[in-house]
Amino acid sequence: MRKLILTFISIIFIGSTFAQTKDAAAAKTAPETVVVKRRLTDSVVERFNVLKTNRGIRQGLYQALYQKNYALASGYYDNDKRTGVWHFFDNRGHLVQNFDYRTNQITYEAPEDSTSNLQYFVDVKLSDTAKTTKPLKVGGRFFGYLPYLNLFKLPPELMNLNPNVSFGAVELLISPLGRLASFKVHVYSGSYEKTFNMSIDVPDPADKIFVPATVNGEAVGCRVLIKCAFRNDGGLEFY
């Protein structure tokens, strides 16, 4: 019996030692990272890890935070590529989308109600029985559309617009193939109106790609209209 107990203790010790050795080896092979913080807008800050040896490569946890209180995006990078399931939220902290980068698919999209500041207009006449789906953007209805808002600022000659009667509207035309076909920003201030045609050659190629809208299962073109307010610096933010 004593011999059996000693043998059992030896097995436990060997197993424990092996596990510790394996963990230590994994710790040695895991790349060292440092945390970087960067402001996306006045109200949104992103926090992510980069390699200590190459700060241009993201590695590990990424988060975008709204007013330091709510997560807008959360997921992981591996060698500067998004990996696994990412979670995207609105500015109240409600989950609006999950995207799986392993399968390149949206696995969850939250219902959208009349309180949304996004509107959709398809390019075909709809019957009362038509079944429609809206275009979808990876990143959800808040974080996913931030890049377009960030690309516009009021020109100097319009910086004195009365903020009480002024607002902007970002208009995106999404083709039936799910590509960004047109990008405009409309400025409204009382009776004043001006439209700015923006380049569709946006900095991130991923921002040219959508899941297209459909009518009765057929992909169609669709305009997305986003109502926005003007910041003090002339930039746009969600209304």
PDB file of C-alpha atoms in Angstrom:
ATOM      1  CA  MET A   1       0.000   0.000   0.000  1.00  0.00           C
ATOM      2  CA  ARG A   2       2.808   2.399   0.894  1.00  0.00           C
ATOM      3  CA  LYS A   3       4.465   1.658  -2.438  1.00  0.00           C
ATOM      4  CA  LEU A   4       1.167   2.377  -4.238  1.00  0.00           C
ATOM      5  CA  ILE A   5       0.716   5.708  -2.413  1.00  0.00           C
ATOM      6  CA  LEU A   6       4.280   6.760  -3.244  1.00  0.00           C
ATOM      7  CA  THR A   7       3.740   5.839  -6.887  1.00  0.00           C
ATOM      8  CA  PHE A   8       0.499   7.895  -6.962  1.00  0.00           C
ATOM      9  CA  ILE A   9       2.246  10.913  -5.387  1.00  0.00           C
ATOM     10  CA  SER A  10       5.063  10.610  -7.932  1.00  0.00           C
ATOM     11  CA  ILE A  11       2.563  10.636 -10.811  1.00  0.00           C
ATOM     12  CA  ILE A  12       0.901  13.771  -9.409  1.00  0.00           C
ATOM     13  CA  PHE A  13       4.275  15.478  -8.974  1.00  0.00           C
ATOM     14  CA  ILE A  14       5.390  14.598 -12.517  1.00  0.00           C
ATOM     15  CA  GLY A  15       2.063  15.802 -13.956  1.00  0.00           C
ATOM     16  CA  SER A  16       2.258  19.050 -12.000  1.00  0.00           C
ATOM     17  CA  THR A  17       5.855  19.629 -13.061  1.00  0.00           C
ATOM     18  CA  PHE A  18       4.956  18.957 -16.704  1.00  0.00           C
ATOM     19  CA  ALA A  19       2.043  21.430 -16.568  1.00  0.00           C
ATOM     20  CA  GLN A  20       4.239  24.107 -14.978  1.00  0.00           C
ATOM     21  CA  THR A  21       6.938  23.524 -17.577  1.00  0.00           C
ATOM     22  CA  LYS A  22       4.357  23.761 -20.377  1.00  0.00           C
ATOM     23  CA  ASP A  23       2.938  27.013 -18.951  1.00  0.00           C
ATOM     24  CA  ALA A  24       6.408  28.476 -18.569  1.00  0.00           C
ATOM     25  CA  ALA A  25       7.260  27.546 -22.153  1.00  0.00           C
ATOM     26  CA  ALA A  26       4.044  29.173 -23.383  1.00  0.00           C
ATOM     27  CA  ALA A  27       4.842  32.312 -21.385  1.00  0.00           C
ATOM     28  CA  LYS A  28       8.291  32.447 -22.958  1.00  0.00           C
ATOM     29  CA  THR A  29       6.913  32.093 -26.496  1.00  0.00           C
ATOM     30  CA  ALA A  30       4.093  34.640 -26.019  1.00  0.00           C
ATOM     31  CA  PRO A  31       5.239  37.971 -27.492  1.00  0.00           C
ATOM     32  CA  GLU A  32       5.696  40.913 -25.166  1.00  0.00           C
ATOM     33  CA  THR A  33       3.204  43.714 -25.730  1.00  0.00           C
ATOM     34  CA  VAL A  34       2.594  47.271 -24.593  1.00  0.00           C
ATOM     35  CA  VAL A  35      -0.707  49.132 -24.300  1.00  0.00           C
ATOM     36  CA  VAL A  36      -1.514  51.997 -26.672  1.00  0.00           C
ATOM     37  CA  LYS A  37      -4.351  54.493 -26.254  1.00  0.00           C
ATOM     38  CA  ARG A  38      -5.592  56.627 -29.112  1.00  0.00           C
ATOM     39  CA  ARG A  39      -8.512  59.019 -29.474  1.00  0.00           C
ATOM     40  CA  LEU A  40     -10.830  58.277 -32.390  1.00  0.00           C
ATOM     41  CA  THR A  41     -13.249  61.144 -31.698  1.00  0.00           C
ATOM     42  CA  ASP A  42     -13.928  63.576 -28.852  1.00  0.00           C
ATOM     43  CA  SER A  43     -15.956  60.848 -27.147  1.00  0.00           C
ATOM     44  CA  VAL A  44     -14.327  57.604 -28.352  1.00  0.00           C
ATOM     45  CA  VAL A  45     -10.949  56.251 -27.251  1.00  0.00           C
ATOM     46  CA  GLU A  46      -9.435  52.993 -28.450  1.00  0.00           C
ATOM     47  CA  ARG A  47      -7.150  50.908 -26.255  1.00  0.00           C
ATOM     48  CA  PHE A  48      -5.103  48.051 -27.692  1.00  0.00           C
ATOM     49  CA  ASN A  49      -1.895  46.078 -27.335  1.00  0.00           C
ATOM     50  CA  VAL A  50       1.014  46.193 -29.782  1.00  0.00           C
ATOM     51  CA  LEU A  51       4.210  44.205 -29.984  1.00  0.00           C
ATOM     52  CA  LYS A  52       6.967  45.657 -27.866  1.00  0.00           C
ATOM     53  CA  THR A  53       9.432  45.007 -30.693  1.00  0.00           C
ATOM     54  CA  ASN A  54       7.172  46.435 -33.428  1.00  0.00           C
ATOM     55  CA  ARG A  55       4.531  48.923 -32.354  1.00  0.00           C
ATOM     56  CA  GLY A  56       2.926  48.842 -35.766  1.00  0.00           C
ATOM     57  CA  ILE A  57       1.587  45.327 -35.135  1.00  0.00           C
ATOM     58  CA  ARG A  58      -1.441  44.860 -32.917  1.00  0.00           C
ATOM     59  CA  GLN A  59      -1.440  41.776 -30.729  1.00  0.00           C
ATOM     60  CA  GLY A  60      -4.000  40.839 -28.106  1.00  0.00           C
ATOM     61  CA  LEU A  61      -7.017  42.647 -26.696  1.00  0.00           C
ATOM     62  CA  TYR A  62      -8.609  45.626 -28.473  1.00  0.00           C
ATOM     63  CA  GLN A  63     -11.302  47.866 -26.999  1.00  0.00           C
ATOM     64  CA  ALA A  64     -13.008  51.048 -28.149  1.00  0.00           C
ATOM     65  CA  LEU A  65     -14.674  52.982 -25.318  1.00  0.00           C
ATOM     66  CA  TYR A  66     -17.374  55.644 -25.529  1.00  0.00           C
ATOM     67  CA  GLN A  67     -17.026  58.446 -22.943  1.00  0.00           C
ATOM     68  CA  LYS A  68     -14.824  56.058 -20.916  1.00  0.00           C
ATOM     69  CA  ASN A  69     -17.946  54.217 -19.749  1.00  0.00           C
ATOM     70  CA  TYR A  70     -19.268  52.054 -22.561  1.00  0.00           C
ATOM     71  CA  ALA A  71     -17.505  49.550 -24.769  1.00  0.00           C
ATOM     72  CA  LEU A  72     -18.189  50.068 -28.478  1.00  0.00           C
ATOM     73  CA  ALA A  73     -15.957  47.259 -29.733  1.00  0.00           C
ATOM     74  CA  SER A  74     -14.112  44.390 -28.108  1.00  0.00           C
ATOM     75  CA  GLY A  75     -12.027  41.611 -29.626  1.00  0.00           C
ATOM     76  CA  TYR A  76      -8.537  40.245 -30.218  1.00  0.00           C
ATOM     77  CA  TYR A  77      -5.769  40.765 -32.743  1.00  0.00           C
ATOM     78  CA  ASP A  78      -3.261  38.114 -33.762  1.00  0.00           C
ATOM     79  CA  ASN A  79      -0.283  39.456 -35.707  1.00  0.00           C
ATOM     80  CA  ASP A  80      -2.237  42.595 -36.676  1.00  0.00           C
ATOM     81  CA  LYS A  81      -5.290  40.636 -37.893  1.00  0.00           C
ATOM     82  CA  ARG A  82      -8.639  40.472 -36.136  1.00  0.00           C
ATOM     83  CA  THR A  83      -9.351  36.983 -34.886  1.00  0.00           C
ATOM     84  CA  GLY A  84     -12.191  35.096 -33.214  1.00  0.00           C
ATOM     85  CA  VAL A  85     -15.537  36.653 -32.345  1.00  0.00           C
ATOM     86  CA  TRP A  86     -15.719  40.429 -31.971  1.00  0.00           C
ATOM     87  CA  HIS A  87     -18.516  42.199 -30.120  1.00  0.00           C
ATOM     88  CA  PHE A  88     -19.893  45.602 -31.126  1.00  0.00           C
ATOM     89  CA  PHE A  89     -22.157  47.848 -29.041  1.00  0.00           C
ATOM     90  CA  ASP A  90     -24.087  51.108 -29.333  1.00  0.00           C
ATOM     91  CA  ASN A  91     -23.358  54.224 -27.291  1.00  0.00           C
ATOM     92  CA  ARG A  92     -25.594  52.965 -24.477  1.00  0.00           C
ATOM     93  CA  GLY A  93     -23.696  49.723 -24.077  1.00  0.00           C
ATOM     94  CA  HIS A  94     -26.256  47.506 -25.826  1.00  0.00           C
ATOM     95  CA  LEU A  95     -24.898  44.672 -27.944  1.00  0.00           C
ATOM     96  CA  VAL A  96     -25.741  45.332 -31.607  1.00  0.00           C
ATOM     97  CA  GLN A  97     -23.545  42.850 -33.469  1.00  0.00           C
ATOM     98  CA  ASN A  98     -21.233  39.849 -33.177  1.00  0.00           C
ATOM     99  CA  PHE A  99     -18.839  39.091 -36.015  1.00  0.00           C
ATOM    100  CA  ASP A 100     -16.817  35.885 -36.296  1.00  0.00           C
ATOM    101  CA  TYR A 101     -13.531  36.534 -38.110  1.00  0.00           C
ATOM    102  CA  ARG A 102     -12.854  32.793 -38.338  1.00  0.00           C
ATOM    103  CA  THR A 103     -15.839  32.283 -40.625  1.00  0.00           C
ATOM    104  CA  ASN A 104     -16.064  35.905 -41.836  1.00  0.00           C
ATOM    105  CA  GLN A 105     -19.747  36.046 -40.883  1.00  0.00           C
ATOM    106  CA  ILE A 106     -22.090  38.203 -38.830  1.00  0.00           C
ATOM    107  CA  THR A 107     -23.456  35.797 -36.235  1.00  0.00           C
ATOM    108  CA  TYR A 108     -25.779  38.265 -34.495  1.00  0.00           C
ATOM    109  CA  GLU A 109     -27.412  41.553 -35.495  1.00  0.00           C
ATOM    110  CA  ALA A 110     -29.697  43.267 -32.973  1.00  0.00           C
ATOM    111  CA  PRO A 111     -33.139  44.445 -34.128  1.00  0.00           C
ATOM    112  CA  GLU A 112     -33.314  48.120 -35.076  1.00  0.00           C
ATOM    113  CA  ASP A 113     -36.271  50.274 -34.078  1.00  0.00           C
ATOM    114  CA  SER A 114     -37.613  53.744 -34.875  1.00  0.00           C
ATOM    115  CA  THR A 115     -35.243  55.404 -32.388  1.00  0.00           C
ATOM    116  CA  SER A 116     -32.249  54.598 -34.641  1.00  0.00           C
ATOM    117  CA  ASN A 117     -30.566  57.548 -36.345  1.00  0.00           C
ATOM    118  CA  LEU A 118     -29.972  55.422 -39.446  1.00  0.00           C
ATOM    119  CA  GLN A 119     -32.509  55.323 -42.261  1.00  0.00           C
ATOM    120  CA  TYR A 120     -32.571  53.069 -45.320  1.00  0.00           C
ATOM    121  CA  PHE A 121     -33.977  53.732 -48.804  1.00  0.00           C
ATOM    122  CA  VAL A 122     -33.971  50.982 -51.432  1.00  0.00           C
ATOM    123  CA  ASP A 123     -33.927  51.754 -55.143  1.00  0.00           C
ATOM    124  CA  VAL A 124     -37.029  49.716 -56.007  1.00  0.00           C
ATOM    125  CA  LYS A 125     -40.740  50.146 -55.421  1.00  0.00           C
ATOM    126  CA  LEU A 126     -41.944  48.088 -52.462  1.00  0.00           C
ATOM    127  CA  SER A 127     -45.233  46.234 -52.218  1.00  0.00           C
ATOM    128  CA  ASP A 128     -47.064  45.726 -48.934  1.00  0.00           C
ATOM    129  CA  THR A 129     -45.924  42.091 -48.849  1.00  0.00           C
ATOM    130  CA  ALA A 130     -42.274  42.690 -49.758  1.00  0.00           C
ATOM    131  CA  LYS A 131     -39.695  41.097 -47.469  1.00  0.00           C
ATOM    132  CA  THR A 132     -36.698  43.350 -47.020  1.00  0.00           C
ATOM    133  CA  THR A 133     -33.354  43.260 -45.250  1.00  0.00           C
ATOM    134  CA  LYS A 134     -31.153  46.293 -44.659  1.00  0.00           C
ATOM    135  CA  PRO A 135     -27.463  46.537 -45.597  1.00  0.00           C
ATOM    136  CA  LEU A 136     -25.133  45.462 -42.812  1.00  0.00           C
ATOM    137  CA  LYS A 137     -21.741  46.903 -41.906  1.00  0.00           C
ATOM    138  CA  VAL A 138     -19.188  44.976 -39.888  1.00  0.00           C
ATOM    139  CA  GLY A 139     -18.858  46.898 -36.637  1.00  0.00           C
ATOM    140  CA  GLY A 140     -22.561  47.502 -36.149  1.00  0.00           C
ATOM    141  CA  ARG A 141     -24.688  50.625 -36.307  1.00  0.00           C
ATOM    142  CA  PHE A 142     -22.344  52.811 -34.252  1.00  0.00           C
ATOM    143  CA  PHE A 143     -18.711  51.705 -34.369  1.00  0.00           C
ATOM    144  CA  GLY A 144     -19.019  50.458 -37.956  1.00  0.00           C
ATOM    145  CA  TYR A 145     -20.091  53.871 -39.266  1.00  0.00           C
ATOM    146  CA  LEU A 146     -17.655  56.021 -37.273  1.00  0.00           C
ATOM    147  CA  PRO A 147     -15.007  56.028 -40.058  1.00  0.00           C
ATOM    148  CA  TYR A 148     -17.342  57.889 -42.433  1.00  0.00           C
ATOM    149  CA  LEU A 149     -18.211  60.518 -39.843  1.00  0.00           C
ATOM    150  CA  ASN A 150     -14.519  61.005 -39.067  1.00  0.00           C
ATOM    151  CA  LEU A 151     -13.689  61.833 -42.683  1.00  0.00           C
ATOM    152  CA  PHE A 152     -15.639  65.107 -42.705  1.00  0.00           C
ATOM    153  CA  LYS A 153     -15.149  68.519 -41.123  1.00  0.00           C
ATOM    154  CA  LEU A 154     -16.907  71.758 -41.869  1.00  0.00           C
ATOM    155  CA  PRO A 155     -14.817  74.107 -44.017  1.00  0.00           C
ATOM    156  CA  PRO A 156     -13.697  77.343 -42.279  1.00  0.00           C
ATOM    157  CA  GLU A 157     -16.379  79.448 -43.986  1.00  0.00           C
ATOM    158  CA  LEU A 158     -19.137  77.338 -42.380  1.00  0.00           C
ATOM    159  CA  MET A 159     -17.761  77.170 -38.851  1.00  0.00           C
ATOM    160  CA  ASN A 160     -20.089  79.975 -37.715  1.00  0.00           C
ATOM    161  CA  LEU A 161     -23.307  78.024 -38.425  1.00  0.00           C
ATOM    162  CA  ASN A 162     -25.890  78.288 -35.646  1.00  0.00           C
ATOM    163  CA  PRO A 163     -25.626  74.945 -33.812  1.00  0.00           C
ATOM    164  CA  ASN A 164     -29.250  75.194 -32.646  1.00  0.00           C
ATOM    165  CA  VAL A 165     -30.610  74.889 -36.197  1.00  0.00           C
ATOM    166  CA  SER A 166     -27.764  73.001 -37.899  1.00  0.00           C
ATOM    167  CA  PHE A 167     -27.148  69.312 -38.468  1.00  0.00           C
ATOM    168  CA  GLY A 168     -25.459  67.037 -40.950  1.00  0.00           C
ATOM    169  CA  ALA A 169     -26.423  63.854 -42.745  1.00  0.00           C
ATOM    170  CA  VAL A 170     -24.024  61.243 -44.074  1.00  0.00           C
ATOM    171  CA  GLU A 171     -25.411  59.505 -47.162  1.00  0.00           C
ATOM    172  CA  LEU A 172     -23.921  56.218 -48.325  1.00  0.00           C
ATOM    173  CA  LEU A 173     -25.046  54.394 -51.449  1.00  0.00           C
ATOM    174  CA  ILE A 174     -24.480  50.646 -51.211  1.00  0.00           C
ATOM    175  CA  SER A 175     -24.572  48.723 -54.488  1.00  0.00           C
ATOM    176  CA  PRO A 176     -26.331  45.353 -54.945  1.00  0.00           C
ATOM    177  CA  LEU A 177     -22.853  43.803 -54.792  1.00  0.00           C
ATOM    178  CA  GLY A 178     -22.341  45.235 -51.305  1.00  0.00           C
ATOM    179  CA  ARG A 179     -19.833  47.906 -52.323  1.00  0.00           C
ATOM    180  CA  LEU A 180     -19.686  51.567 -51.373  1.00  0.00           C
ATOM    181  CA  ALA A 181     -20.825  53.328 -54.555  1.00  0.00           C
ATOM    182  CA  SER A 182     -21.301  56.905 -53.330  1.00  0.00           C
ATOM    183  CA  PHE A 183     -20.434  58.924 -50.222  1.00  0.00           C
ATOM    184  CA  LYS A 184     -21.945  62.345 -49.539  1.00  0.00           C
ATOM    185  CA  VAL A 185     -22.342  64.673 -46.583  1.00  0.00           C
ATOM    186  CA  HIS A 186     -25.299  67.062 -46.469  1.00  0.00           C
ATOM    187  CA  VAL A 187     -25.145  70.192 -44.318  1.00  0.00           C
ATOM    188  CA  TYR A 188     -28.404  71.802 -43.185  1.00  0.00           C
ATOM    189  CA  SER A 189     -28.767  75.058 -41.260  1.00  0.00           C
ATOM    190  CA  GLY A 190     -32.212  76.642 -41.316  1.00  0.00           C
ATOM    191  CA  SER A 191     -32.944  77.289 -44.996  1.00  0.00           C
ATOM    192  CA  TYR A 192     -29.291  76.756 -45.948  1.00  0.00           C
ATOM    193  CA  GLU A 193     -28.281  73.454 -47.552  1.00  0.00           C
ATOM    194  CA  LYS A 194     -25.016  72.265 -49.079  1.00  0.00           C
ATOM    195  CA  THR A 195     -23.864  68.847 -50.268  1.00  0.00           C
ATOM    196  CA  PHE A 196     -20.246  67.661 -50.207  1.00  0.00           C
ATOM    197  CA  ASN A 197     -19.259  64.772 -52.473  1.00  0.00           C
ATOM    198  CA  MET A 198     -16.736  62.655 -50.622  1.00  0.00           C
ATOM    199  CA  SER A 199     -14.256  60.205 -52.123  1.00  0.00           C
ATOM    200  CA  ILE A 200     -15.212  56.531 -51.927  1.00  0.00           C
ATOM    201  CA  ASP A 201     -11.494  55.709 -51.724  1.00  0.00           C
ATOM    202  CA  VAL A 202     -11.710  55.577 -47.938  1.00  0.00           C
ATOM    203  CA  PRO A 203      -8.493  54.823 -45.988  1.00  0.00           C
ATOM    204  CA  ASP A 204      -9.556  51.335 -44.892  1.00  0.00           C
ATOM    205  CA  PRO A 205     -10.642  49.071 -47.803  1.00  0.00           C
ATOM    206  CA  ALA A 206     -12.912  47.184 -45.369  1.00  0.00           C
ATOM    207  CA  ASP A 207     -15.095  50.306 -45.185  1.00  0.00           C
ATOM    208  CA  LYS A 208     -16.034  49.818 -48.831  1.00  0.00           C
ATOM    209  CA  ILE A 209     -17.652  46.443 -48.122  1.00  0.00           C
ATOM    210  CA  PHE A 210     -21.177  45.729 -46.822  1.00  0.00           C
ATOM    211  CA  VAL A 211     -23.703  42.940 -46.781  1.00  0.00           C
ATOM    212  CA  PRO A 212     -26.147  44.339 -49.372  1.00  0.00           C
ATOM    213  CA  ALA A 213     -29.818  45.062 -48.787  1.00  0.00           C
ATOM    214  CA  THR A 214     -32.338  42.603 -50.225  1.00  0.00           C
ATOM    215  CA  VAL A 215     -35.953  42.696 -51.384  1.00  0.00           C
ATOM    216  CA  ASN A 216     -37.647  39.301 -51.514  1.00  0.00           C
ATOM    217  CA  GLY A 217     -34.234  37.647 -51.364  1.00  0.00           C
ATOM    218  CA  GLU A 218     -32.716  39.645 -54.242  1.00  0.00           C
ATOM    219  CA  ALA A 219     -29.826  42.036 -53.601  1.00  0.00           C
ATOM    220  CA  VAL A 220     -30.654  45.679 -54.358  1.00  0.00           C
ATOM    221  CA  GLY A 221     -29.001  49.073 -54.104  1.00  0.00           C
ATOM    222  CA  CYS A 222     -29.732  50.993 -50.922  1.00  0.00           C
ATOM    223  CA  ARG A 223     -29.001  54.451 -49.527  1.00  0.00           C
ATOM    224  CA  VAL A 224     -28.086  54.700 -45.849  1.00  0.00           C
ATOM    225  CA  LEU A 225     -28.748  58.097 -44.264  1.00  0.00           C
ATOM    226  CA  ILE A 226     -27.164  58.929 -40.893  1.00  0.00           C
ATOM    227  CA  LYS A 227     -28.307  62.048 -39.047  1.00  0.00           C
ATOM    228  CA  CYS A 228     -25.413  63.746 -37.254  1.00  0.00           C
ATOM    229  CA  ALA A 229     -24.640  66.708 -35.036  1.00  0.00           C
ATOM    230  CA  PHE A 230     -21.657  69.016 -35.455  1.00  0.00           C
ATOM    231  CA  ARG A 231     -18.902  69.090 -32.863  1.00  0.00           C
ATOM    232  CA  ASN A 232     -17.227  72.335 -31.830  1.00  0.00           C
ATOM    233  CA  ASP A 233     -14.352  71.581 -34.199  1.00  0.00           C
ATOM    234  CA  GLY A 234     -16.724  71.113 -37.149  1.00  0.00           C
ATOM    235  CA  GLY A 235     -16.553  67.320 -37.139  1.00  0.00           C
ATOM    236  CA  LEU A 236     -19.534  65.009 -37.095  1.00  0.00           C
ATOM    237  CA  GLU A 237     -20.891  62.881 -34.277  1.00  0.00           C
ATOM    238  CA  PHE A 238     -23.941  60.682 -33.924  1.00  0.00           C
ATOM    239  CA  TYR A 239     -27.081  62.601 -33.079  1.00  0.00           C
TER     240      TYR A 239
END
